[in-house]
Amino acid sequence: MNKKIINVKRWISEENDQLDKIVTNAINKKEKVHVKSPVHTGKTTFAIDQIIKRKKEQQILVLAPQIAITTHIYNELKKKNVQSFIFNGDTKKDFLPEHLLQPILSTIDSAHLFFEGDFEHKLDPEKAVVIIDETHAFIQDGKEDYDKTVRAILNAGCPLIGFSATPSAWVTEYLLEIDESIEIVVTDLQPKEILSVVIEKNLLASVAHAIKIEKFKKVVIFTSGIDDQEKIAQEVKVLLPEMKCLILNRPNRLTTEEDSWSYLLENGSLPEDTDVLLMNKVAQAGININDKDIDAVFLVGSFDPIGFLQYLGRCRNYSKEYYFFYRDSGKVDIKYKGAAEHDRYQKLMQKAINLFAKAENLTGDDVKLLFNEAHTVTSEGEIILNKCVLAKKNYENFNGLRGDVLVDFMKLYDPTLKLSGDYTFEGIDTSINQSKQHKRRKSLRKQVAKAIVKNATYLYPMVNHLKTDLNYSDATDLIQKSSQNKSEAKKKNVLHLPPTKKKSIEKMLKAAKDAGIGIPKLLVASKKYIDKKNDPKVIDQVLKMSNLKIVRTLKAYLFYDQNLGANSLVSNILDDLEKKISTNDTAEGWKSWIKSKIGGLAGSDKLANTLYDCCCKMKAVQISKNGVKMKRRRLEKVIRTYKDYVTENNLKDIF
């Protein structure tokens, strides 16, 4: 891969002619070029100019990770009187042959349809030019359909132009196989200062108190989760009832807040009367907030570095400190610091992928264990590794870094970042009366129990999508992708929900969230209700269980229910574990030993943790070595079945 640095003072447009020649050359040679440039330096403007210039001679396919970005590009093209077509799962049915003559703005996960499969409207690989905005999404949000799109584009041999402020070396070099990498160095960038604050208790309430104490009038808050958005808004309403909060996220941007979302996209400013805007991942790209009177920008919770840096670029005219409020997870992993170590880590990830390609003797069960959903089995029985899915799993190691380590990491992408302070704050007592909250939750639980009785038949199929970390956003996504048509739902492997039931279940999810009922518990209650022939008592029994116990039991159930316990690799490891009964070691020592037996393949960390949690009955002991007392874990029994797991851990058999 050839690398080139281009210096500008502030905007990419300063070197338009040079960049235009590079793109023209790439198209003529059917090569792939990637442009790295900081946030808010004109990448999208340059991309739009290229679309307009080349749309008559080439078929233009623009890829973006989010509908929000395709909508933004659509609006910008429309301002220049250029018609384009937004293509995704919802609009596919409206695509006509004449739309091939327009720029096509597609989500990444739908774009493979233009090159393969039974979609009737195909692009001509000899004429097509692929433009990818936010290439970091392949590692940040990697999913199976992303892999399909990458394979389809590479097989078609189309020229490709990629853009990102935070590109992944693995994506550009290994996944997209970029021929030439262009880095735009901006000399006049305004530095961004981050005030890092560890909150020891009541993080979300502390954000609301900070707004009140500092007398901020207009605030933007970015969070990593939807739950945190709503809880912060609740705290703000209690402390500052005069302030109007607007929550925007993926579920509500197409429903209750569609008008607010459209206003923000079209005008680039907060809707009128909005004092506090709370946004999550949907704001990471494609959103420009141009308000000049924003008093404070908060980033609250745990973030991945790419996402964090993208948030920093959303408020275009904000020049004050960014407030990073978070709970200290203790994750200071120094091995992720520094450009050389970061690059080495990504090369190690590619080694894992290469190891998969060489492991010809892996059985289907072995692959299922080691790579989980990071693989696809074709109708011919061929096993294909989903590189983007695997890359995302590895990238998740960077989530939740401490403020100082996170800023050091992000300096790899933006050297102007500065940590203006790194503090620890005890936090404040929660502002919501606990007894009132308890009564409210109790009332909501009764509502949820009644709703389960009404909707269990339609909730039950969602059990097929069960996983231990299934959250409200995942469940909402499943509901939104549902189909009214039963046969179509079966074909697409989505939920079948009539419109009335869809609304009822959405309302139930909201009540469950406010009541503190996790999605796994909700679905287990629905399953048990049907399994016990519509006995409402079992619903109350499940709802009274702790979320933690539900998740622990569910983890073991899914492990054994998938017959993984009978897998040859696992059986051999369990046989070896039997020989180590009464042996003492640390928890990490046991996991490392199990991992060594797996063979160090990608996915071995997750499998080692699962085997340790589900198959090893441990006892905490104290041993003495050279007069020093140390805590250890003694292996007492190897557990091979779900029923044994439930018995040995004093849990209820919820299934």
XYZ file of C-alpha atoms in Angstrom:
655
model
C 0.000 0.000 0.000
C 1.431 3.372 -1.063
C 1.153 6.175 1.497
C 1.064 9.914 0.834
C 0.729 12.948 3.114
C -0.934 16.156 1.903
C -0.720 19.290 4.072
C -3.498 21.896 4.210
C -4.175 24.821 6.512
C -7.821 24.067 7.251
C -9.816 22.468 4.417
C -9.424 19.571 1.992
C -10.603 21.896 -0.785
C -7.217 23.656 -0.664
C -5.794 20.625 -2.490
C -8.835 19.748 -4.585
C -6.899 19.532 -7.853
C -4.280 17.151 -6.449
C -6.894 14.921 -4.815
C -9.063 14.972 -7.935
C -6.137 13.668 -10.013
C -5.541 10.875 -7.478
C -9.204 9.823 -7.617
C -9.278 9.990 -11.445
C -6.158 7.844 -11.654
C -7.640 5.293 -9.237
C -10.847 5.052 -11.248
C -8.974 4.624 -14.524
C -6.782 1.870 -13.049
C -9.641 0.317 -11.029
C -7.675 0.858 -7.833
C -8.722 1.642 -4.270
C -7.845 4.910 -2.528
C -8.457 5.953 1.078
C -8.486 9.536 2.401
C -7.914 10.185 6.095
C -8.762 13.685 7.269
C -9.849 15.111 10.651
C -13.512 15.678 11.489
C -14.978 18.881 10.004
C -12.345 19.455 7.316
C -14.568 18.999 4.255
C -14.481 15.243 3.524
C -18.205 15.050 2.774
C -18.056 18.187 0.601
C -15.206 16.687 -1.426
C -17.074 13.381 -1.748
C -20.225 15.179 -2.956
C -18.194 17.115 -5.542
C -16.784 13.804 -6.811
C -20.287 12.296 -7.027
C -21.564 15.233 -9.091
C -18.501 15.269 -11.357
C -18.585 11.554 -12.178
C -22.299 10.652 -12.100
C -22.758 10.927 -15.887
C -19.944 8.584 -16.883
C -19.974 6.171 -13.932
C -22.543 4.396 -11.806
C -21.999 5.852 -8.334
C -22.627 3.721 -5.252
C -22.117 5.594 -1.965
C -21.924 3.478 1.198
C -22.440 4.676 4.763
C -22.995 2.801 8.044
C -26.137 4.715 8.995
C -29.292 5.902 7.246
C -28.643 9.282 8.886
C -25.503 9.738 6.782
C -27.190 8.700 3.527
C -29.998 11.144 4.339
C -27.485 13.933 4.960
C -25.749 13.275 1.604
C -29.150 13.082 -0.125
C -30.082 16.515 1.252
C -26.743 18.027 0.199
C -27.097 16.650 -3.337
C -30.678 17.900 -3.475
C -29.457 21.431 -2.695
C -27.356 21.164 -5.858
C -30.344 19.860 -7.873
C -28.952 16.331 -8.085
C -31.443 13.498 -7.702
C -30.258 10.403 -5.822
C -31.818 7.278 -4.315
C -31.523 6.231 -0.653
C -31.249 2.440 -0.635
C -31.761 0.242 2.425
C -33.892 -2.667 3.603
C -37.011 -0.481 3.735
C -36.628 1.227 0.324
C -35.375 -1.763 -1.681
C -38.889 -2.522 -2.955
C -39.138 0.977 -4.503
C -35.915 0.716 -6.547
C -36.460 0.944 -10.326
C -34.076 0.460 -13.305
C -33.866 4.235 -13.873
C -32.411 4.660 -10.375
C -29.213 2.983 -11.628
C -28.608 6.236 -13.529
C -28.646 8.226 -10.276
C -26.145 8.209 -7.408
C -27.237 5.384 -5.072
C -26.845 6.120 -1.354
C -26.857 2.778 0.419
C -26.269 1.495 3.907
C -23.241 -0.809 3.995
C -25.273 -3.863 4.978
C -27.546 -3.610 1.903
C -24.980 -2.752 -0.783
C -23.951 -6.340 -1.625
C -27.339 -6.770 -3.347
C -26.099 -4.668 -6.288
C -23.436 -7.249 -7.104
C -24.794 -10.643 -6.006
C -27.943 -12.500 -4.972
C -31.421 -12.386 -6.486
C -31.927 -8.594 -6.464
C -32.818 -7.855 -10.097
C -31.122 -4.471 -10.437
C -27.355 -4.925 -10.671
C -24.535 -2.435 -11.146
C -22.101 -2.881 -14.029
C -18.651 -3.577 -12.463
C -17.052 -1.890 -15.494
C -18.883 1.368 -14.789
C -19.427 1.291 -11.019
C -17.430 3.448 -8.606
C -17.823 2.749 -4.885
C -17.463 5.604 -2.382
C -17.397 4.610 1.305
C -17.943 7.201 4.013
C -16.778 6.373 7.570
C -14.705 3.268 6.743
C -13.961 2.757 10.442
C -17.503 1.325 10.724
C -16.224 -1.998 9.354
C -14.319 -2.586 12.597
C -16.488 -0.513 14.943
C -19.858 -1.993 13.915
C -18.817 -5.107 11.993
C -21.677 -7.448 11.088
C -22.214 -10.353 8.702
C -23.776 -8.206 5.949
C -20.744 -5.887 6.049
C -18.605 -8.905 5.157
C -20.986 -9.767 2.313
C -20.629 -6.245 0.931
C -16.827 -6.243 1.149
C -16.583 -9.626 -0.588
C -19.013 -8.491 -3.314
C -17.090 -5.259 -4.013
C -13.682 -6.958 -4.084
C -14.993 -9.725 -6.348
C -16.501 -7.113 -8.710
C -13.135 -5.336 -8.963
C -14.656 -1.828 -8.822
C -12.551 1.245 -8.037
C -13.138 2.371 -4.456
C -12.744 5.708 -2.672
C -12.861 5.559 1.138
C -13.066 8.334 3.738
C -12.646 8.479 7.508
C -11.321 10.759 10.225
C -10.530 7.683 12.309
C -9.521 4.904 9.911
C -8.456 1.480 11.090
C -5.128 0.259 9.736
C -6.612 -3.232 9.557
C -9.607 -2.050 7.503
C -7.532 -0.119 4.966
C -4.624 -2.552 4.600
C -6.166 -5.987 5.133
C -9.947 -5.781 4.670
C -10.404 -3.301 1.794
C -6.916 -3.933 0.371
C -6.388 -0.218 -0.317
C -3.770 0.586 -2.982
C -3.045 4.177 -1.940
C -3.569 5.806 1.453
C -3.810 9.614 1.590
C -3.464 11.394 4.937
C -4.582 15.016 5.105
C -2.588 16.894 7.753
C -4.362 20.086 8.865
C -1.988 22.644 10.358
C -4.546 25.147 11.706
C -6.875 22.812 13.624
C -8.250 24.187 16.868
C -7.228 21.894 19.751
C -9.926 20.103 21.743
C -9.661 19.960 25.538
C -11.201 17.123 27.541
C -11.941 17.320 31.249
C -11.981 13.730 32.520
C -14.036 13.144 35.683
C -14.459 9.790 37.430
C -17.815 9.725 39.292
C -17.766 7.206 42.137
C -21.529 7.039 42.704
C -24.724 8.175 40.975
C -23.058 9.090 37.689
C -26.229 10.094 35.850
C -27.647 12.206 38.677
C -24.249 13.918 38.950
C -24.523 15.080 35.321
C -27.841 16.775 36.083
C -26.355 18.403 39.199
C -23.379 19.685 37.190
C -25.780 21.370 34.752
C -27.600 23.002 37.674
C -24.493 24.075 39.613
C -22.748 25.542 36.544
C -26.030 27.182 35.416
C -25.703 25.836 31.889
C -28.624 26.905 29.693
C -27.991 24.869 26.539
C -26.366 21.445 26.755
C -25.594 18.511 24.449
C -25.087 15.111 26.096
C -23.733 12.044 24.290
C -24.183 8.639 25.908
C -23.283 5.114 24.840
C -26.699 3.683 25.796
C -30.381 4.554 25.468
C -31.109 3.731 29.121
C -28.662 6.397 30.280
C -30.327 9.000 28.059
C -33.694 8.516 29.703
C -32.306 8.377 33.233
C -30.331 11.606 32.784
C -33.415 13.294 31.335
C -35.406 12.122 34.361
C -32.819 13.603 36.724
C -32.789 16.894 34.804
C -36.595 17.119 34.970
C -36.500 16.720 38.770
C -33.737 19.283 39.347
C -34.529 21.699 36.508
C -38.191 21.279 35.529
C -38.042 24.411 33.390
C -35.493 22.826 31.021
C -36.831 20.895 28.024
C -35.004 17.670 27.209
C -34.968 16.082 23.759
C -33.861 12.441 23.452
C -32.799 11.181 20.023
C -31.756 7.602 19.296
C -32.207 4.948 16.631
C -35.622 3.670 17.795
C -37.359 7.013 18.268
C -35.894 8.885 15.293
C -38.316 6.991 13.051
C -41.277 7.130 15.450
C -42.026 9.615 18.238
C -39.202 12.051 17.418
C -39.226 11.834 13.621
C -39.993 15.562 13.236
C -37.230 16.599 15.651
C -34.759 14.325 13.883
C -35.692 15.754 10.464
C -35.328 19.308 11.798
C -31.818 18.586 13.119
C -30.729 16.943 9.848
C -32.141 19.659 7.592
C -31.215 22.723 9.669
C -28.082 21.592 11.491
C -29.346 23.079 14.739
C -31.373 22.038 17.774
C -35.158 22.252 17.481
C -36.650 25.333 19.099
C -37.149 25.262 22.887
C -34.630 22.412 23.276
C -32.393 23.075 26.279
C -30.818 19.635 26.693
C -30.205 17.327 23.733
C -29.376 13.715 24.595
C -28.057 11.561 21.755
C -26.413 8.168 21.468
C -24.548 6.318 18.716
C -26.923 7.537 16.021
C -25.104 10.894 16.294
C -21.582 9.620 15.697
C -21.559 10.594 12.039
C -23.727 12.481 9.587
C -24.970 14.922 12.230
C -23.798 18.534 12.335
C -24.907 20.711 15.259
C -24.049 24.296 14.327
C -25.565 26.140 17.305
C -23.176 28.820 18.573
C -24.708 29.167 22.039
C -24.027 25.681 23.476
C -22.729 26.060 27.039
C -21.454 22.521 27.582
C -20.973 19.187 25.839
C -20.954 16.072 28.041
C -19.837 12.565 27.132
C -21.257 10.218 29.749
C -20.381 6.577 30.322
C -18.131 4.092 28.566
C -17.014 4.670 24.968
C -14.895 3.142 22.277
C -12.115 5.486 21.034
C -13.434 5.912 17.469
C -16.947 6.655 18.704
C -15.647 9.117 21.303
C -13.623 11.030 18.722
C -16.582 11.157 16.345
C -18.736 12.693 19.105
C -16.119 15.405 19.618
C -16.681 16.556 16.042
C -20.453 16.883 16.080
C -20.873 20.344 17.652
C -19.167 22.370 14.954
C -18.961 25.751 16.717
C -18.209 24.507 20.220
C -14.738 25.514 21.451
C -14.946 24.980 25.229
C -13.935 21.982 27.337
C -15.657 18.653 26.759
C -16.847 17.030 30.000
C -16.134 13.297 30.097
C -18.051 11.803 33.073
C -17.654 8.078 33.663
C -17.490 5.272 36.199
C -13.977 3.957 36.648
C -13.862 0.388 35.376
C -10.161 0.232 36.221
C -9.337 -0.487 32.603
C -5.981 1.231 32.079
C -4.566 -1.390 29.707
C -1.268 0.292 28.804
C -0.555 -2.246 26.061
C -3.054 -0.358 23.886
C -1.099 2.898 24.158
C 1.100 4.222 21.394
C 0.927 4.016 17.606
C 3.347 1.086 17.344
C 1.410 -1.027 19.841
C -1.908 -0.109 18.248
C -0.611 -1.138 14.822
C 0.864 -4.358 16.245
C -2.486 -5.243 17.808
C -4.294 -4.917 14.489
C -1.683 -7.098 12.791
C -2.223 -9.739 15.479
C -5.906 -9.676 14.609
C -5.027 -10.389 10.984
C -2.829 -13.288 12.134
C -5.890 -14.822 13.811
C -7.766 -14.525 10.516
C -4.878 -16.096 8.620
C -4.790 -18.904 11.180
C -8.441 -19.624 10.436
C -7.667 -19.881 6.719
C -4.936 -22.449 7.405
C -6.942 -24.512 9.899
C -8.292 -26.987 7.355
C -8.965 -29.690 9.957
C -11.433 -27.570 11.964
C -14.869 -29.186 12.214
C -18.114 -27.225 11.977
C -18.608 -27.577 15.743
C -15.088 -26.306 16.430
C -15.685 -23.249 14.255
C -19.017 -22.604 15.981
C -17.280 -22.616 19.343
C -14.202 -20.616 18.429
C -15.728 -18.070 16.085
C -19.380 -18.122 17.239
C -21.395 -15.847 14.908
C -18.179 -14.702 13.184
C -18.614 -17.318 10.477
C -21.099 -18.332 7.786
C -21.766 -21.831 6.462
C -22.829 -21.760 2.794
C -25.434 -24.084 1.284
C -22.494 -26.097 -0.099
C -21.105 -26.523 3.422
C -18.200 -24.104 2.931
C -17.205 -22.216 6.102
C -16.569 -18.501 5.515
C -15.068 -16.320 8.227
C -16.901 -13.024 8.761
C -13.864 -10.793 9.164
C -15.805 -7.653 10.130
C -17.664 -9.503 12.891
C -14.420 -10.911 14.268
C -12.732 -7.508 13.989
C -15.537 -5.884 15.975
C -15.148 -8.480 18.741
C -11.429 -7.695 18.954
C -12.011 -3.939 18.770
C -14.348 -4.171 21.767
C -11.209 -4.689 23.877
C -10.718 -0.925 23.570
C -14.089 -0.084 25.174
C -14.170 1.501 28.622
C -10.589 2.815 28.801
C -9.831 5.375 31.527
C -9.838 9.037 30.559
C -6.055 9.501 30.344
C -5.499 6.258 28.415
C -8.452 6.986 26.121
C -7.112 10.443 25.250
C -3.647 9.008 24.548
C -5.222 6.422 22.268
C -7.251 9.065 20.395
C -4.155 11.184 19.799
C -3.222 8.585 17.196
C -6.068 10.091 15.152
C -6.084 13.694 16.382
C -2.762 14.978 17.827
C -4.430 18.231 18.942
C -6.380 16.515 21.746
C -5.464 17.617 25.245
C -6.448 16.309 28.675
C -7.147 19.534 30.569
C -7.851 17.752 33.850
C -8.254 14.280 35.325
C -10.328 14.248 38.511
C -12.254 11.911 40.774
C -15.565 13.096 42.230
C -17.511 11.234 44.901
C -20.861 11.950 43.244
C -24.096 13.095 44.831
C -27.057 11.455 46.486
C -29.668 10.598 43.907
C -32.318 13.273 43.519
C -35.259 10.895 43.060
C -37.070 9.767 46.198
C -36.230 6.068 46.551
C -39.478 5.026 48.249
C -41.554 6.631 45.489
C -39.374 4.961 42.892
C -39.897 1.582 44.574
C -43.693 2.003 44.572
C -43.648 3.071 40.939
C -41.562 0.048 39.922
C -43.876 -2.282 41.814
C -46.853 -0.880 39.925
C -45.026 -1.163 36.602
C -44.128 -4.812 37.304
C -47.826 -5.612 37.629
C -48.443 -3.900 34.288
C -45.647 -5.902 32.665
C -46.975 -9.201 34.076
C -50.411 -8.487 32.567
C -48.824 -7.467 29.253
C -46.869 -10.745 29.097
C -50.141 -12.686 29.369
C -51.523 -10.731 26.392
C -48.396 -10.851 24.234
C -46.582 -14.068 25.200
C -47.482 -15.849 21.951
C -45.705 -13.141 19.954
C -42.855 -12.652 22.416
C -42.080 -16.376 22.529
C -40.337 -16.474 19.078
C -37.972 -13.759 20.290
C -36.406 -16.456 22.497
C -34.693 -17.666 19.311
C -32.694 -14.425 19.416
C -31.821 -14.784 23.111
C -28.355 -13.905 24.296
C -27.157 -12.998 27.771
C -26.478 -9.361 26.881
C -29.691 -8.766 24.908
C -30.768 -5.219 25.787
C -33.703 -2.899 25.152
C -32.110 -1.450 22.024
C -31.644 -4.969 20.577
C -35.246 -5.882 21.402
C -36.561 -2.645 19.895
C -34.521 -3.339 16.774
C -36.034 -6.832 16.483
C -39.526 -5.362 16.790
C -38.862 -2.666 14.187
C -37.595 -5.281 11.711
C -40.670 -7.464 12.282
C -43.141 -8.307 9.524
C -46.934 -8.332 9.510
C -46.818 -11.244 7.073
C -46.235 -14.620 8.745
C -44.600 -16.360 5.766
C -42.387 -13.346 5.032
C -41.304 -13.227 8.684
C -40.326 -16.896 8.534
C -38.408 -16.419 5.291
C -36.450 -13.427 6.612
C -35.996 -14.940 10.097
C -37.650 -11.938 11.751
C -40.523 -11.630 14.202
C -44.128 -11.853 13.053
C -46.072 -9.006 14.662
C -49.467 -7.620 13.625
C -49.576 -3.786 13.946
C -51.693 -3.837 17.128
C -49.353 -6.305 18.836
C -46.320 -4.323 17.729
C -47.566 -1.226 19.540
C -48.569 -3.244 22.591
C -45.145 -4.891 22.872
C -43.329 -1.565 22.371
C -45.386 -0.156 25.271
C -44.580 -3.223 27.384
C -40.838 -2.841 26.698
C -40.979 0.764 27.889
C -42.731 -0.293 31.115
C -40.249 -3.164 31.619
C -37.315 -0.792 31.226
C -38.757 1.674 33.754
C -39.447 -1.227 36.121
C -35.857 -2.475 35.899
C -36.844 -5.760 34.216
C -34.087 -6.924 31.871
C -34.976 -8.229 28.424
C -33.631 -11.756 29.158
C -35.930 -11.908 32.211
C -38.885 -10.664 30.152
C -38.409 -13.319 27.479
C -37.771 -16.104 29.991
C -41.033 -15.161 31.735
C -42.884 -15.348 28.398
C -41.343 -18.723 27.558
C -42.137 -20.194 30.967
C -45.718 -18.896 30.774
C -46.325 -20.791 27.527
C -44.341 -23.856 28.593
C -46.481 -24.095 31.751
C -49.703 -23.873 29.722
C -50.517 -20.219 30.419
C -50.068 -20.278 34.185
C -49.668 -16.607 35.279
C -48.006 -17.642 38.565
C -44.794 -18.561 36.751
C -44.549 -15.003 35.415
C -44.450 -13.599 38.964
C -41.888 -16.237 39.968
C -39.534 -15.270 37.149
C -40.002 -11.505 37.590
C -39.043 -11.801 41.270
C -35.702 -13.392 40.379
C -32.662 -11.134 40.151
C -31.483 -10.127 36.686
C -28.030 -11.501 37.559
C -29.355 -14.986 38.361
C -31.420 -14.989 35.193
C -28.378 -14.063 33.111
C -26.147 -16.665 34.827
C -28.697 -19.414 34.296
C -29.404 -18.287 30.750
C -25.709 -18.326 29.872
C -25.425 -21.960 30.954
C -28.714 -22.908 29.277
C -27.637 -21.482 25.921
C -24.246 -23.165 26.211
C -25.636 -26.643 26.863
C -28.806 -26.242 24.780
C -26.683 -25.743 21.661
C -25.078 -29.154 22.346
C -21.723 -27.505 22.754
C -21.065 -29.654 25.798
C -20.896 -32.695 23.522
C -18.358 -31.081 21.187
C -15.153 -33.086 20.860
C -12.905 -30.127 21.647
C -14.897 -29.261 24.773
C -15.151 -32.902 25.870
C -11.380 -33.276 25.701
C -10.871 -30.125 27.765
C -13.388 -31.278 30.372
C -11.619 -34.663 30.544
C -8.344 -32.846 31.228
C -10.053 -30.680 33.839
C -11.230 -33.808 35.655
C -7.561 -34.661 36.230
C -7.007 -31.288 37.923
C -9.752 -31.626 40.569
C -8.488 -30.396 43.988
C -5.883 -28.216 42.247
C -5.570 -24.559 43.303
C -5.031 -21.549 41.024
C -6.255 -18.004 40.467
C -9.340 -17.426 38.318
C -7.137 -15.941 35.593
C -4.750 -18.872 35.934
C -7.579 -21.346 35.329
C -8.832 -19.409 32.303
C -5.316 -19.207 30.841
C -4.903 -22.961 31.276
C -8.233 -23.621 29.511
C -7.266 -21.193 26.748
C -3.977 -23.049 26.212
C -5.969 -26.248 25.678
C -8.128 -24.533 23.053
C -5.044 -23.660 21.068
C -5.068 -19.864 21.102
C -7.397 -19.427 18.119
C -9.574 -16.330 17.787
C -12.536 -16.664 20.111
C -10.548 -18.653 22.663
C -10.918 -15.946 25.332
C -14.711 -16.085 25.159
C -14.801 -19.889 25.096
C -12.331 -20.127 28.006
C -14.493 -17.753 30.067
C -17.655 -19.733 29.229
C -16.079 -23.065 30.142
C -14.762 -21.617 33.397
C -18.149 -20.099 34.309
C -20.350 -23.018 33.226
C -18.260 -26.153 33.713
C -16.060 -25.491 36.745
C -17.382 -25.644 40.294
C -14.840 -23.687 42.288
C -14.293 -23.106 45.982
C -12.515 -20.045 47.376
C -9.543 -21.150 49.493
C -6.561 -19.566 51.216
C -3.123 -21.083 50.813
C 0.162 -20.187 52.412
C 3.351 -19.875 50.372
C 6.618 -18.825 51.991
C 4.610 -17.497 54.918
C 2.388 -15.362 52.700
C -1.364 -16.053 52.581
C -2.892 -16.009 49.109
C -6.442 -16.420 47.786
C -6.970 -19.182 45.250
C -9.790 -21.056 43.496
C -9.937 -24.826 44.038
C -11.577 -26.990 41.366
C -14.094 -29.236 43.135
C -16.148 -30.623 40.278
C -16.420 -30.526 36.485
C -20.001 -29.773 35.392
C -21.124 -31.331 32.113
C -24.883 -30.684 31.958
C -27.249 -27.752 32.398
C -29.174 -29.523 35.189
C -25.957 -30.138 37.120
C -25.042 -26.475 36.684
C -28.373 -25.367 38.180
C -28.040 -27.802 41.083
C -24.410 -27.011 41.904
C -25.009 -23.245 41.845
C -28.243 -23.312 43.878
C -30.205 -21.744 41.046
C -33.769 -22.290 39.872
C -34.284 -24.247 36.675
C -35.987 -21.412 34.809
C -36.229 -23.557 31.695
